[in-house]
Amino acid sequence: PVQVMRELALADDAPELAWVANQLGMLAVVDDRHTEALVHFQEFEERSRRSHGDDYSNIDVARVNRATALVKLGRHAEAEPIFRDLIARRGWSSALEGLADIHRAHGEIDDAVTALRDAARWNHEHGGEADRCGNLMSIAELEAGRARHEAAAAVLDEATPICKVAGVADAEARIGAVRARMR
């Protein structure tokens, strides 16, 4: 194993190093070190491009990860065009969720709800029911936050069975918290 790691370290274009950079970026995100994460995601993108060419899907994985870190840093103007490009080309829920975060930060709640609805639909079509649960819960939270209790209750009614079947661990707590805000 040590010899393999040495060989990888010396092979600058080894595709495995791209994934190492991505994982380091994800670890940095978990620790709220988003500036550091940006460096790792950029390396992931560059290494993926060198090893597989411009059309490799991991380049877009790196881009969505980088844009998500940019949002965490409040750099919305840099992140938004990345998300919009990925939505146009791939339709990915992660890009739609990132765009929703930008809309939410700018107080554009209707646009955030629309993006989250699109993400929920994408997740349903691609078997991501746990993520769909999260999208719907975010919509319910937004609706409750602007005192649209009927809309929030309707989304909770839609989300509850989906979350239950998907086995989302924190769903009950989130549902309870939204219902408490509606009282």
Tab-separated table of C-alpha atoms in Angstrom:
chain	number	residue	atom	x	y	z
A	1	PRO	CA	0.000	0.000	0.000
A	2	VAL	CA	2.802	2.472	0.796
A	3	GLN	CA	4.471	1.814	-2.549
A	4	VAL	CA	1.154	2.363	-4.377
A	5	MET	CA	0.687	5.681	-2.571
A	6	ARG	CA	4.213	6.758	-3.496
A	7	GLU	CA	3.571	5.898	-7.129
A	8	LEU	CA	0.312	7.848	-7.096
A	9	ALA	CA	1.984	10.844	-5.509
A	10	LEU	CA	4.603	10.858	-8.239
A	11	ALA	CA	2.104	10.292	-11.068
A	12	ASP	CA	0.742	13.820	-11.317
A	13	ASP	CA	-1.989	12.844	-13.772
A	14	ALA	CA	-3.181	9.728	-11.917
A	15	PRO	CA	-7.020	9.801	-11.958
A	16	GLU	CA	-7.077	8.435	-8.415
A	17	LEU	CA	-5.539	11.672	-7.182
A	18	ALA	CA	-8.543	13.564	-8.505
A	19	TRP	CA	-10.759	11.592	-6.147
A	20	VAL	CA	-8.346	12.150	-3.285
A	21	ALA	CA	-8.638	15.904	-3.899
A	22	ASN	CA	-12.433	15.637	-3.952
A	23	GLN	CA	-12.515	13.720	-0.678
A	24	LEU	CA	-10.183	16.244	0.949
A	25	GLY	CA	-12.547	18.969	-0.243
A	26	MET	CA	-15.551	17.168	1.224
A	27	LEU	CA	-13.752	16.779	4.550
A	28	ALA	CA	-12.952	20.493	4.527
A	29	VAL	CA	-16.651	21.276	3.882
A	30	VAL	CA	-17.698	19.135	6.855
A	31	ASP	CA	-15.301	21.176	9.014
A	32	ASP	CA	-16.610	24.506	7.575
A	33	ARG	CA	-13.248	25.183	5.906
A	34	HIS	CA	-14.793	26.292	2.625
A	35	THR	CA	-11.831	28.289	1.344
A	36	GLU	CA	-9.661	25.195	1.674
A	37	ALA	CA	-12.411	23.109	0.047
A	38	LEU	CA	-12.330	25.403	-2.996
A	39	VAL	CA	-8.647	24.590	-3.541
A	40	HIS	CA	-9.307	20.849	-3.364
A	41	PHE	CA	-12.331	21.017	-5.690
A	42	GLN	CA	-10.333	23.047	-8.205
A	43	GLU	CA	-7.621	20.379	-8.081
A	44	PHE	CA	-10.286	17.674	-8.525
A	45	GLU	CA	-11.570	19.485	-11.614
A	46	GLU	CA	-8.125	20.034	-13.118
A	47	ARG	CA	-6.936	16.477	-12.508
A	48	SER	CA	-10.185	15.046	-13.907
A	49	ARG	CA	-9.827	17.172	-17.030
A	50	ARG	CA	-6.198	16.105	-17.536
A	51	SER	CA	-6.906	12.425	-17.055
A	52	HIS	CA	-10.224	12.109	-18.923
A	53	GLY	CA	-10.808	15.191	-21.089
A	54	ASP	CA	-13.274	18.074	-21.032
A	55	ASP	CA	-16.456	15.981	-21.282
A	56	TYR	CA	-15.817	13.845	-18.207
A	57	SER	CA	-18.783	14.016	-15.781
A	58	ASN	CA	-16.504	14.360	-12.739
A	59	ILE	CA	-15.580	17.816	-13.966
A	60	ASP	CA	-19.172	18.826	-13.344
A	61	VAL	CA	-19.140	17.078	-9.968
A	62	ALA	CA	-16.129	19.222	-9.088
A	63	ARG	CA	-17.904	22.339	-10.368
A	64	VAL	CA	-21.054	21.761	-8.309
A	65	ASN	CA	-18.931	21.077	-5.212
A	66	ARG	CA	-16.926	24.246	-5.847
A	67	ALA	CA	-20.073	26.341	-6.391
A	68	THR	CA	-21.582	24.962	-3.185
A	69	ALA	CA	-18.472	26.028	-1.262
A	70	LEU	CA	-18.691	29.465	-2.902
A	71	VAL	CA	-22.266	29.816	-1.614
A	72	LYS	CA	-21.104	28.927	1.904
A	73	LEU	CA	-18.566	31.744	1.577
A	74	GLY	CA	-21.286	34.175	0.417
A	75	ARG	CA	-19.781	34.408	-3.070
A	76	HIS	CA	-23.136	34.053	-4.820
A	77	ALA	CA	-22.203	35.982	-7.973
A	78	GLU	CA	-19.470	33.410	-8.696
A	79	ALA	CA	-21.590	30.374	-7.840
A	80	GLU	CA	-24.816	31.247	-9.645
A	81	PRO	CA	-23.544	30.948	-13.253
A	82	ILE	CA	-21.978	27.584	-12.411
A	83	PHE	CA	-25.268	26.278	-11.030
A	84	ARG	CA	-27.258	27.654	-13.976
A	85	ASP	CA	-24.896	26.023	-16.470
A	86	LEU	CA	-25.122	22.680	-14.676
A	87	ILE	CA	-28.918	22.908	-14.508
A	88	ALA	CA	-29.096	23.626	-18.243
A	89	ARG	CA	-26.745	20.798	-19.170
A	90	ARG	CA	-27.400	18.158	-16.518
A	91	GLY	CA	-30.501	19.185	-14.541
A	92	TRP	CA	-28.855	17.922	-11.345
A	93	SER	CA	-30.728	18.383	-8.092
A	94	SER	CA	-27.532	19.492	-6.332
A	95	ALA	CA	-27.259	22.453	-8.715
A	96	LEU	CA	-30.957	23.273	-8.238
A	97	GLU	CA	-30.492	23.112	-4.456
A	98	GLY	CA	-27.480	25.426	-4.697
A	99	LEU	CA	-29.486	27.897	-6.753
A	100	ALA	CA	-32.281	27.683	-4.153
A	101	ASP	CA	-29.737	28.581	-1.441
A	102	ILE	CA	-28.747	31.678	-3.403
A	103	HIS	CA	-32.390	32.697	-3.889
A	104	ARG	CA	-33.061	32.133	-0.178
A	105	ALA	CA	-30.082	34.291	0.788
A	106	HIS	CA	-31.422	37.099	-1.413
A	107	GLY	CA	-34.946	36.824	-0.002
A	108	GLU	CA	-36.299	35.451	-3.297
A	109	ILE	CA	-38.426	32.821	-1.616
A	110	ASP	CA	-40.737	32.090	-4.567
A	111	ASP	CA	-37.684	31.386	-6.737
A	112	ALA	CA	-36.146	29.231	-3.995
A	113	VAL	CA	-39.361	27.201	-3.737
A	114	THR	CA	-39.451	26.750	-7.519
A	115	ALA	CA	-35.845	25.510	-7.591
A	116	LEU	CA	-36.519	23.131	-4.693
A	117	ARG	CA	-39.658	21.797	-6.426
A	118	ASP	CA	-37.557	21.144	-9.534
A	119	ALA	CA	-34.930	19.400	-7.387
A	120	ALA	CA	-37.624	17.262	-5.725
A	121	ARG	CA	-38.958	16.258	-9.138
A	122	TRP	CA	-35.446	15.418	-10.376
A	123	ASN	CA	-34.760	13.341	-7.253
A	124	HIS	CA	-38.045	11.470	-7.666
A	125	GLU	CA	-37.261	10.702	-11.311
A	126	HIS	CA	-33.767	9.474	-10.392
A	127	GLY	CA	-34.604	7.447	-7.272
A	128	GLY	CA	-33.351	9.943	-4.725
A	129	GLU	CA	-36.295	9.791	-2.340
A	130	ALA	CA	-34.260	10.747	0.742
A	131	ASP	CA	-33.057	13.869	-1.076
A	132	ARG	CA	-36.621	14.504	-2.277
A	133	CYS	CA	-37.709	14.398	1.364
A	134	GLY	CA	-35.073	17.019	2.170
A	135	ASN	CA	-36.202	19.225	-0.710
A	136	LEU	CA	-39.820	19.087	0.431
A	137	MET	CA	-38.856	19.756	4.051
A	138	SER	CA	-36.900	22.832	2.927
A	139	ILE	CA	-39.967	24.065	1.046
A	140	ALA	CA	-42.146	23.544	4.122
A	141	GLU	CA	-39.635	25.458	6.249
A	142	LEU	CA	-39.615	28.340	3.773
A	143	GLU	CA	-43.405	28.467	3.635
A	144	ALA	CA	-43.699	28.363	7.434
A	145	GLY	CA	-41.039	31.063	7.664
A	146	ARG	CA	-43.191	33.431	5.663
A	147	ALA	CA	-46.332	32.462	7.618
A	148	ARG	CA	-47.923	30.573	4.720
A	149	HIS	CA	-49.181	27.892	7.064
A	150	GLU	CA	-51.629	26.268	4.661
A	151	ALA	CA	-48.928	25.863	2.028
A	152	ALA	CA	-46.461	24.567	4.633
A	153	ALA	CA	-49.020	22.045	5.938
A	154	ALA	CA	-49.739	20.802	2.404
A	155	VAL	CA	-46.024	20.257	1.744
A	156	LEU	CA	-45.634	18.474	5.084
A	157	ASP	CA	-48.525	16.184	4.158
A	158	GLU	CA	-46.761	15.437	0.872
A	159	ALA	CA	-43.347	14.960	2.494
A	160	THR	CA	-44.277	12.826	5.510
A	161	PRO	CA	-44.889	9.497	3.719
A	162	ILE	CA	-41.919	10.068	1.399
A	163	CYS	CA	-39.611	10.748	4.335
A	164	LYS	CA	-40.946	7.730	6.223
A	165	VAL	CA	-40.460	5.305	3.321
A	166	ALA	CA	-36.998	6.768	2.614
A	167	GLY	CA	-36.038	6.329	6.281
A	168	VAL	CA	-34.748	9.868	6.725
A	169	ALA	CA	-33.482	9.992	10.308
A	170	ASP	CA	-34.137	13.658	11.131
A	171	ALA	CA	-37.422	13.974	9.218
A	172	GLU	CA	-39.683	13.630	12.263
A	173	ALA	CA	-37.769	16.330	14.124
A	174	ARG	CA	-37.890	18.677	11.118
A	175	ILE	CA	-41.608	18.045	10.620
A	176	GLY	CA	-42.218	18.729	14.309
A	177	ALA	CA	-40.178	21.941	14.161
A	178	VAL	CA	-42.147	23.220	11.136
A	179	ARG	CA	-45.474	22.364	12.787
A	180	ALA	CA	-44.348	24.199	15.942
A	181	ARG	CA	-43.588	27.325	13.868
A	182	MET	CA	-47.102	27.184	12.435
A	183	ARG	CA	-48.832	27.465	15.828
